Short mmCIF file of C-alpha atoms and ligand atoms in Angstrom, two decimals:
data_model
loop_
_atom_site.label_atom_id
_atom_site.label_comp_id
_atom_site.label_asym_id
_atom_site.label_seq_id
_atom_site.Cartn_x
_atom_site.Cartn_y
_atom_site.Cartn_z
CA UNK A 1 6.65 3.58 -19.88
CA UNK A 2 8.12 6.67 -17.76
CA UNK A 3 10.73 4.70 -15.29
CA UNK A 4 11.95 8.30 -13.19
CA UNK A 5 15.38 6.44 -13.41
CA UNK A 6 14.25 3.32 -10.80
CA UNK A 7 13.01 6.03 -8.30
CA UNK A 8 9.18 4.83 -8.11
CA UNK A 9 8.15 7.33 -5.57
CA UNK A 10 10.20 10.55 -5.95
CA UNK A 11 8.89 13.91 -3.42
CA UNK A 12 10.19 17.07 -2.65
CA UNK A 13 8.80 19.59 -0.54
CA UNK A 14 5.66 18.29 -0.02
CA UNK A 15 2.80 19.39 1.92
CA UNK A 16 -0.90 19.25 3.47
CA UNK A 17 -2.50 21.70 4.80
CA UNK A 18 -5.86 20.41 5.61
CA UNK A 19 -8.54 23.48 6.11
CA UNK A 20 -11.66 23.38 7.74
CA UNK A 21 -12.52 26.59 7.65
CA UNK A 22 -12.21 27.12 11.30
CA UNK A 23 -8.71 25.98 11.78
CA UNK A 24 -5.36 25.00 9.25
CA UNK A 25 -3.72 21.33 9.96
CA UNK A 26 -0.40 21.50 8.62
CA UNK A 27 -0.38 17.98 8.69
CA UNK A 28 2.73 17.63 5.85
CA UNK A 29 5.49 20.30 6.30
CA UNK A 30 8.17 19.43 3.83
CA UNK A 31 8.57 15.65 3.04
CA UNK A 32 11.21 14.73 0.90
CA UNK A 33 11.25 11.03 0.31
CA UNK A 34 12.59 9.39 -2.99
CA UNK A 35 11.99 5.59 -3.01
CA UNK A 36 13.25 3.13 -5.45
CA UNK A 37 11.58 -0.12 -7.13
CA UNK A 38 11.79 -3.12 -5.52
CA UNK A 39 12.08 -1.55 -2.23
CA UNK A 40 10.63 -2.93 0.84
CA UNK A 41 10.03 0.27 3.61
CA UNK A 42 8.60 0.58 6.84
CA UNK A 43 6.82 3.90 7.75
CA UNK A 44 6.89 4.80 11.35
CA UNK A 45 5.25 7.58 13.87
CA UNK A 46 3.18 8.48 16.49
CA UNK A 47 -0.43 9.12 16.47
CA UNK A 48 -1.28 12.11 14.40
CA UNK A 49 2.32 12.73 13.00
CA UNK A 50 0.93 12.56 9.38
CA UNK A 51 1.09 8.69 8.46
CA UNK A 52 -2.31 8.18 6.82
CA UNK A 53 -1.99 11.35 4.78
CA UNK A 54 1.10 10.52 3.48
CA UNK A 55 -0.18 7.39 2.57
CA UNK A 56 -3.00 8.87 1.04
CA UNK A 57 -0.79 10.84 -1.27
CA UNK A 58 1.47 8.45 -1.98
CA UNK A 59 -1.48 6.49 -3.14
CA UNK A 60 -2.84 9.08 -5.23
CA UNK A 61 -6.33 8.84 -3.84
CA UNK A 62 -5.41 12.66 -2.26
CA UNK A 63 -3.20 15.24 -3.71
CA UNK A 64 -0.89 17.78 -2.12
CA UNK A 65 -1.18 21.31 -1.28
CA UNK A 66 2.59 21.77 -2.47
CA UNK A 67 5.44 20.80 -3.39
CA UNK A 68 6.55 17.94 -6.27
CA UNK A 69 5.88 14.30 -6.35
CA UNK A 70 6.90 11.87 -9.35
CA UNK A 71 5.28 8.33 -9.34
CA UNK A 72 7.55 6.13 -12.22
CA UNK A 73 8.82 9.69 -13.52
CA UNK A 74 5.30 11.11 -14.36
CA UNK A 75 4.31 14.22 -12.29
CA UNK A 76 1.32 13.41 -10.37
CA UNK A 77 0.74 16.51 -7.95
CA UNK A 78 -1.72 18.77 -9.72
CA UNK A 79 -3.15 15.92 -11.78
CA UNK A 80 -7.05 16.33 -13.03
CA UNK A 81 -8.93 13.61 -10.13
CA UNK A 82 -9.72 10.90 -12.98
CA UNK A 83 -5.98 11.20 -13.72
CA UNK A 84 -5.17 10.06 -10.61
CA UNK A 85 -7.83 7.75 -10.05
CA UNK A 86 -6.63 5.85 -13.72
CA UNK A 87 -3.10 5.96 -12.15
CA UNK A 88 -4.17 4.93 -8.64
CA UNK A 89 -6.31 1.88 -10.66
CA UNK A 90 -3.48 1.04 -12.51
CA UNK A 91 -0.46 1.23 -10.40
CA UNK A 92 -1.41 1.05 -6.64
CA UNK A 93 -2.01 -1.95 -4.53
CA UNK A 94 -3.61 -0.95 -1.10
CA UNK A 95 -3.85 -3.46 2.07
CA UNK A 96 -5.83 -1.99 4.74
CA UNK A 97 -6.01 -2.86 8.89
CA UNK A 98 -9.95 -3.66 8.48
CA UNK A 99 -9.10 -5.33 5.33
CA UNK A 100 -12.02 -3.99 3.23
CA UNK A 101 -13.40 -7.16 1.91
CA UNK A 102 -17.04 -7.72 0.70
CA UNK A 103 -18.23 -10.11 3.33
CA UNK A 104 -20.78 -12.53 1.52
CA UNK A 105 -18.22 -12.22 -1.89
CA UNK A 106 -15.93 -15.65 -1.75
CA UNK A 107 -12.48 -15.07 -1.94
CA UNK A 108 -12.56 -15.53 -5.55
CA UNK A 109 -14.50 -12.90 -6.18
CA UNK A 110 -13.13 -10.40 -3.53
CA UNK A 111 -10.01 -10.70 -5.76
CA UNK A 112 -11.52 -10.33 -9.00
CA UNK A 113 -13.18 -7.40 -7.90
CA UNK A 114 -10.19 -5.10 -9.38
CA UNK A 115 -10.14 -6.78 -12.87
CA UNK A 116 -13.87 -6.29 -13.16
CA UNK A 117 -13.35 -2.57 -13.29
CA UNK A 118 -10.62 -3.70 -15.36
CA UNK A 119 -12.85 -5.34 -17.86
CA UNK A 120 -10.76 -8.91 -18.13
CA UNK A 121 -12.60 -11.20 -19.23
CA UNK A 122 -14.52 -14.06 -16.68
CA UNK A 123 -12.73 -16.88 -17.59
CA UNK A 124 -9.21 -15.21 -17.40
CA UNK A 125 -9.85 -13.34 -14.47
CA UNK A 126 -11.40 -16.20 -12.65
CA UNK A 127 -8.04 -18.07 -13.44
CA UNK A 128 -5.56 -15.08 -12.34
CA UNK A 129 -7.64 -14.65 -9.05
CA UNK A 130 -7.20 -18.59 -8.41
CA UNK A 131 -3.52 -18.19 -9.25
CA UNK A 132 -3.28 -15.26 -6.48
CA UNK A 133 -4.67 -17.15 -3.94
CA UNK A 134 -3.27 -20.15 -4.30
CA UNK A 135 0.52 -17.58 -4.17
CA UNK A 136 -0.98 -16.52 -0.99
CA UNK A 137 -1.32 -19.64 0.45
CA UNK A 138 -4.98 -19.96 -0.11
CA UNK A 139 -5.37 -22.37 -2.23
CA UNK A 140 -7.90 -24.46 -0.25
CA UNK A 141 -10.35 -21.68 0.61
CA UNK A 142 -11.42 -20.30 -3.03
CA UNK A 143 -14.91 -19.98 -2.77
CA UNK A 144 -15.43 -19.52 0.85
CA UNK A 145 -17.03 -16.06 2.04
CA UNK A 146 -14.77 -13.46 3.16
CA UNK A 147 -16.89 -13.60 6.85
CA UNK A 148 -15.71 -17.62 7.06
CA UNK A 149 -12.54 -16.21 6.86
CA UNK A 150 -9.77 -16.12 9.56
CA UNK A 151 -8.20 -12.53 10.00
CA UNK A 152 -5.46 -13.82 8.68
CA UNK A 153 -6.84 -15.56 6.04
CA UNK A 154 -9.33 -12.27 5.15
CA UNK A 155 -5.48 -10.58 4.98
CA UNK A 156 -4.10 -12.94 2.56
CA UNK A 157 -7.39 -12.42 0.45
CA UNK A 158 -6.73 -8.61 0.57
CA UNK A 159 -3.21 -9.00 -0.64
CA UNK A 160 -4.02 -10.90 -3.58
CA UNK A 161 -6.70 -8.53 -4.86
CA UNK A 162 -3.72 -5.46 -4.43
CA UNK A 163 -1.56 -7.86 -6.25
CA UNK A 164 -4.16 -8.01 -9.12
CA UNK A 165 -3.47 -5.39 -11.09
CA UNK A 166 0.08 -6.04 -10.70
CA UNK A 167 0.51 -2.93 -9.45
CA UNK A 168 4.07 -1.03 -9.58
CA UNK A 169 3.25 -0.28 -5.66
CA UNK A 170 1.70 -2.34 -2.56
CA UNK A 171 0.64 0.12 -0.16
CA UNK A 172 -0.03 -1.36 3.62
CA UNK A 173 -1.76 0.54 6.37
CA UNK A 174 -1.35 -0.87 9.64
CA UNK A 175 -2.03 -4.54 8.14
CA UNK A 176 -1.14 -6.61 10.97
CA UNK A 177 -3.73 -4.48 13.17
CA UNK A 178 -6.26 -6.26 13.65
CA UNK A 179 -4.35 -9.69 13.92
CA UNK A 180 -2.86 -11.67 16.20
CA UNK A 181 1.20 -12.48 16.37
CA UNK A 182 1.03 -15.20 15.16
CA UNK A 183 -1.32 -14.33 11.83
CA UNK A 184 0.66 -10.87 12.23
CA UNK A 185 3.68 -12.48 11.72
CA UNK A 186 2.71 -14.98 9.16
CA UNK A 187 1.32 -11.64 7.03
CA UNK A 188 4.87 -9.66 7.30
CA UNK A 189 6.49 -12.99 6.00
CA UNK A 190 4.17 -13.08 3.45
CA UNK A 191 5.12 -9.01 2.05
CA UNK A 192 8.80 -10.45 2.66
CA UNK A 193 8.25 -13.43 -0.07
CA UNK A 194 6.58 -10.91 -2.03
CA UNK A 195 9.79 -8.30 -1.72
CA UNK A 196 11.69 -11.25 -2.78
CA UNK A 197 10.03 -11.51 -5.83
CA UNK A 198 10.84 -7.73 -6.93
CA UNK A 199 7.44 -5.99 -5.35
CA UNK A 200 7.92 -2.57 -3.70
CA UNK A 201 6.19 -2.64 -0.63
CA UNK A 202 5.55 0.37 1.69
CA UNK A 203 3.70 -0.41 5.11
CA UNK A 204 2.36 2.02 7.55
CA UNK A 205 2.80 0.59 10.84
CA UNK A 206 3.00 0.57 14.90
CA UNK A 207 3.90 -2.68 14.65
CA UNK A 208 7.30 -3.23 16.07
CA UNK A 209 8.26 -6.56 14.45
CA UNK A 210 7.65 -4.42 10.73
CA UNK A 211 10.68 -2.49 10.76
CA UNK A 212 12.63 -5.10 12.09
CA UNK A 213 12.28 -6.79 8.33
CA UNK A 214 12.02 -4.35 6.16
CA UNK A 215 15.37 -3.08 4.41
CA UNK A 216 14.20 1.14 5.22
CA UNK A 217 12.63 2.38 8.16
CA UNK A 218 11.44 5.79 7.99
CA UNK A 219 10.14 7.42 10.61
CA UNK A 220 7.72 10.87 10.50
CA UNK A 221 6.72 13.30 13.09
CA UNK A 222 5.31 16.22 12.90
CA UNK A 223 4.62 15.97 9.35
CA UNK A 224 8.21 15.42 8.66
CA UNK A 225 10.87 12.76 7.75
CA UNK A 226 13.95 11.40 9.30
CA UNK A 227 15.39 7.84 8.38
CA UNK A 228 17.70 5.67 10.19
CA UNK A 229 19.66 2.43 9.55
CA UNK A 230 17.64 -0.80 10.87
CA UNK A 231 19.15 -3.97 12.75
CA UNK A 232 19.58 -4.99 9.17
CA UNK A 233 22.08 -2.55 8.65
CA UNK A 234 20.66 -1.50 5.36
CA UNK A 235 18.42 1.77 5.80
CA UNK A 236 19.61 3.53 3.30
CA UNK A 237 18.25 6.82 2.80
CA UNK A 238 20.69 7.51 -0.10
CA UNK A 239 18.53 6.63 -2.83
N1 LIG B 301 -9.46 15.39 6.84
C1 LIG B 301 -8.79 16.07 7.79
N2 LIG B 301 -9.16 17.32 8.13
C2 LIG B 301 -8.48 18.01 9.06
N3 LIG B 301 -7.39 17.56 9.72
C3 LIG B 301 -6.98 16.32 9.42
C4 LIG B 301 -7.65 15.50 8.45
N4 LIG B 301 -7.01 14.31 8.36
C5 LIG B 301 -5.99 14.38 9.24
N5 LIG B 301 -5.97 15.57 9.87
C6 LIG B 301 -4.98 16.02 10.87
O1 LIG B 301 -3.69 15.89 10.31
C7 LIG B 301 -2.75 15.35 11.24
C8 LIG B 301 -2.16 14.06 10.70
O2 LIG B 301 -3.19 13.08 10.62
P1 LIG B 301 -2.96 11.58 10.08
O3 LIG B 301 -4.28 10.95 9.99
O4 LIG B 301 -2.15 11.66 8.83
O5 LIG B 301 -2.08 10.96 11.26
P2 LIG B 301 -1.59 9.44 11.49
O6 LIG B 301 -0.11 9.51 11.66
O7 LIG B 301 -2.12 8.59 10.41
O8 LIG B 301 -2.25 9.06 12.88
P3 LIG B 301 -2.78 7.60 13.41
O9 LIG B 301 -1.57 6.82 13.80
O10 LIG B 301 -3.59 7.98 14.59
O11 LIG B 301 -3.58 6.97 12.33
C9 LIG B 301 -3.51 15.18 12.54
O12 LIG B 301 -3.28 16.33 13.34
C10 LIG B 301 -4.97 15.13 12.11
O13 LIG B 301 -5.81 15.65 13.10
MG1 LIG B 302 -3.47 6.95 10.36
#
């Protein structure tokens, strides 16, 4: 298994240009970001300043228009699409704001979904998807329907199907979005139990209670990268 030396995420020079014929978005002008398993990383920025395509990148379900990016060592930029989507499959663990559930699925089944495609067997996925909830503190809600879910609840159901696969990589967009503090905060404690237990965990966030947890803040604007220290004194951008 390639291991890039602990790096997990390892990009240089990256870009997006996104072209719609009429006009060029430079949306990524030079991102250099090397990020090491079992990290646990806020990513920060204004509207527009290039969060969701980095994410999107990072997540292999778009590629760059230069530059280098290593996921676990293997080069991924310039990858054939079904390449990316095995690796993507395989390896990445998305949690979205809206939380992307299928509404009259139960919980059970939401999280199965991933090992479906996966082809594990009905008993034994049935079983890991019960496990998974019952980490997530959902235990007591197996076969309701996503839609007589809380938020909060519909968040935790989310996070165990990324955590399905166990993936090498949870990626968060704006999860505590659509929630309020007090599910919002219950959510970042969960990612923090999960970083306890050796997951790498990136969220995308305007959330100002994220960064105040997370061990790296990095913040983007205008399509680039700067990093700073947190309150925990531990932003390290030296990895
Ligand atoms: N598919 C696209 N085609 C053209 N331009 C795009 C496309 N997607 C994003 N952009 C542009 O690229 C820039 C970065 O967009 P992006 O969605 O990455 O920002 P963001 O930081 O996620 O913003 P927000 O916080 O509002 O979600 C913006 O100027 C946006 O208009
Ligand atoms: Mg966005």
């Amino acid at each position: 298994m390639p291991n890039g030396n602990g790096k997990i995420i390892n990009m240089q020079n990256v870009h997006k240009v996104y072209d719609t014929g009429k006009v060029k978005v430079e949306a990524l002008k030079g991102v250099n970001l090397k990020i090491q398993h079992g990290t646990f990383a806020a990513i920060i920025g204004p509207s527009g300043s290039g969060k969701s395509t980095l994410m999107n990148i990072l997540g292999c379900l778009d590629v760059s228009t230069d530059g280098v990016y290593e996921f676990e060592g293997e080069r991924v930029d310039g990858l054939h699409h079904n390449r990316l989507a095995e690796i993507r499959n395989e390896k990445v663990g998305f949690v979205f704001q809206n939380f992307n559930l299928l509404p009259y699925a139960s919980a059970l089944e939401n999280v199965e979904m991933p090992l479906i495609f996966k082809g594990v067997h009905t008993k034994k996925r049935r079983e890991r998807a019960a496990e998974l909830l019952e980490r997530v503190g959902l235990g007591h809600r197996l076969t309701h329907q996503a839609i007589e879910l809380s938020g909060g609840e519909m968040q935790r159901v989310s996070i165990a199907r990324a955590l399905a696969n166990n993936p090498s990589l949870i990626l968060a967009d704006e999860p505590t979005g659509n929630l309020d503090s007090k599910s919002g905060g219950e959510i970042i404690e969960l990612f923090e139990e999960l970083w306890q237990a050796g997951h790498t965990i990136l969220i995308i966030t305007h959330d100002v209670n994220i960064p105040k947890r997370t061990e790296r803040v990095i913040r983007i604007k205008d399509g680039l990268l700067t990093e700073e220290a947190n309150g925990n004194g531990n932003g390290n951008g030296g990895h």
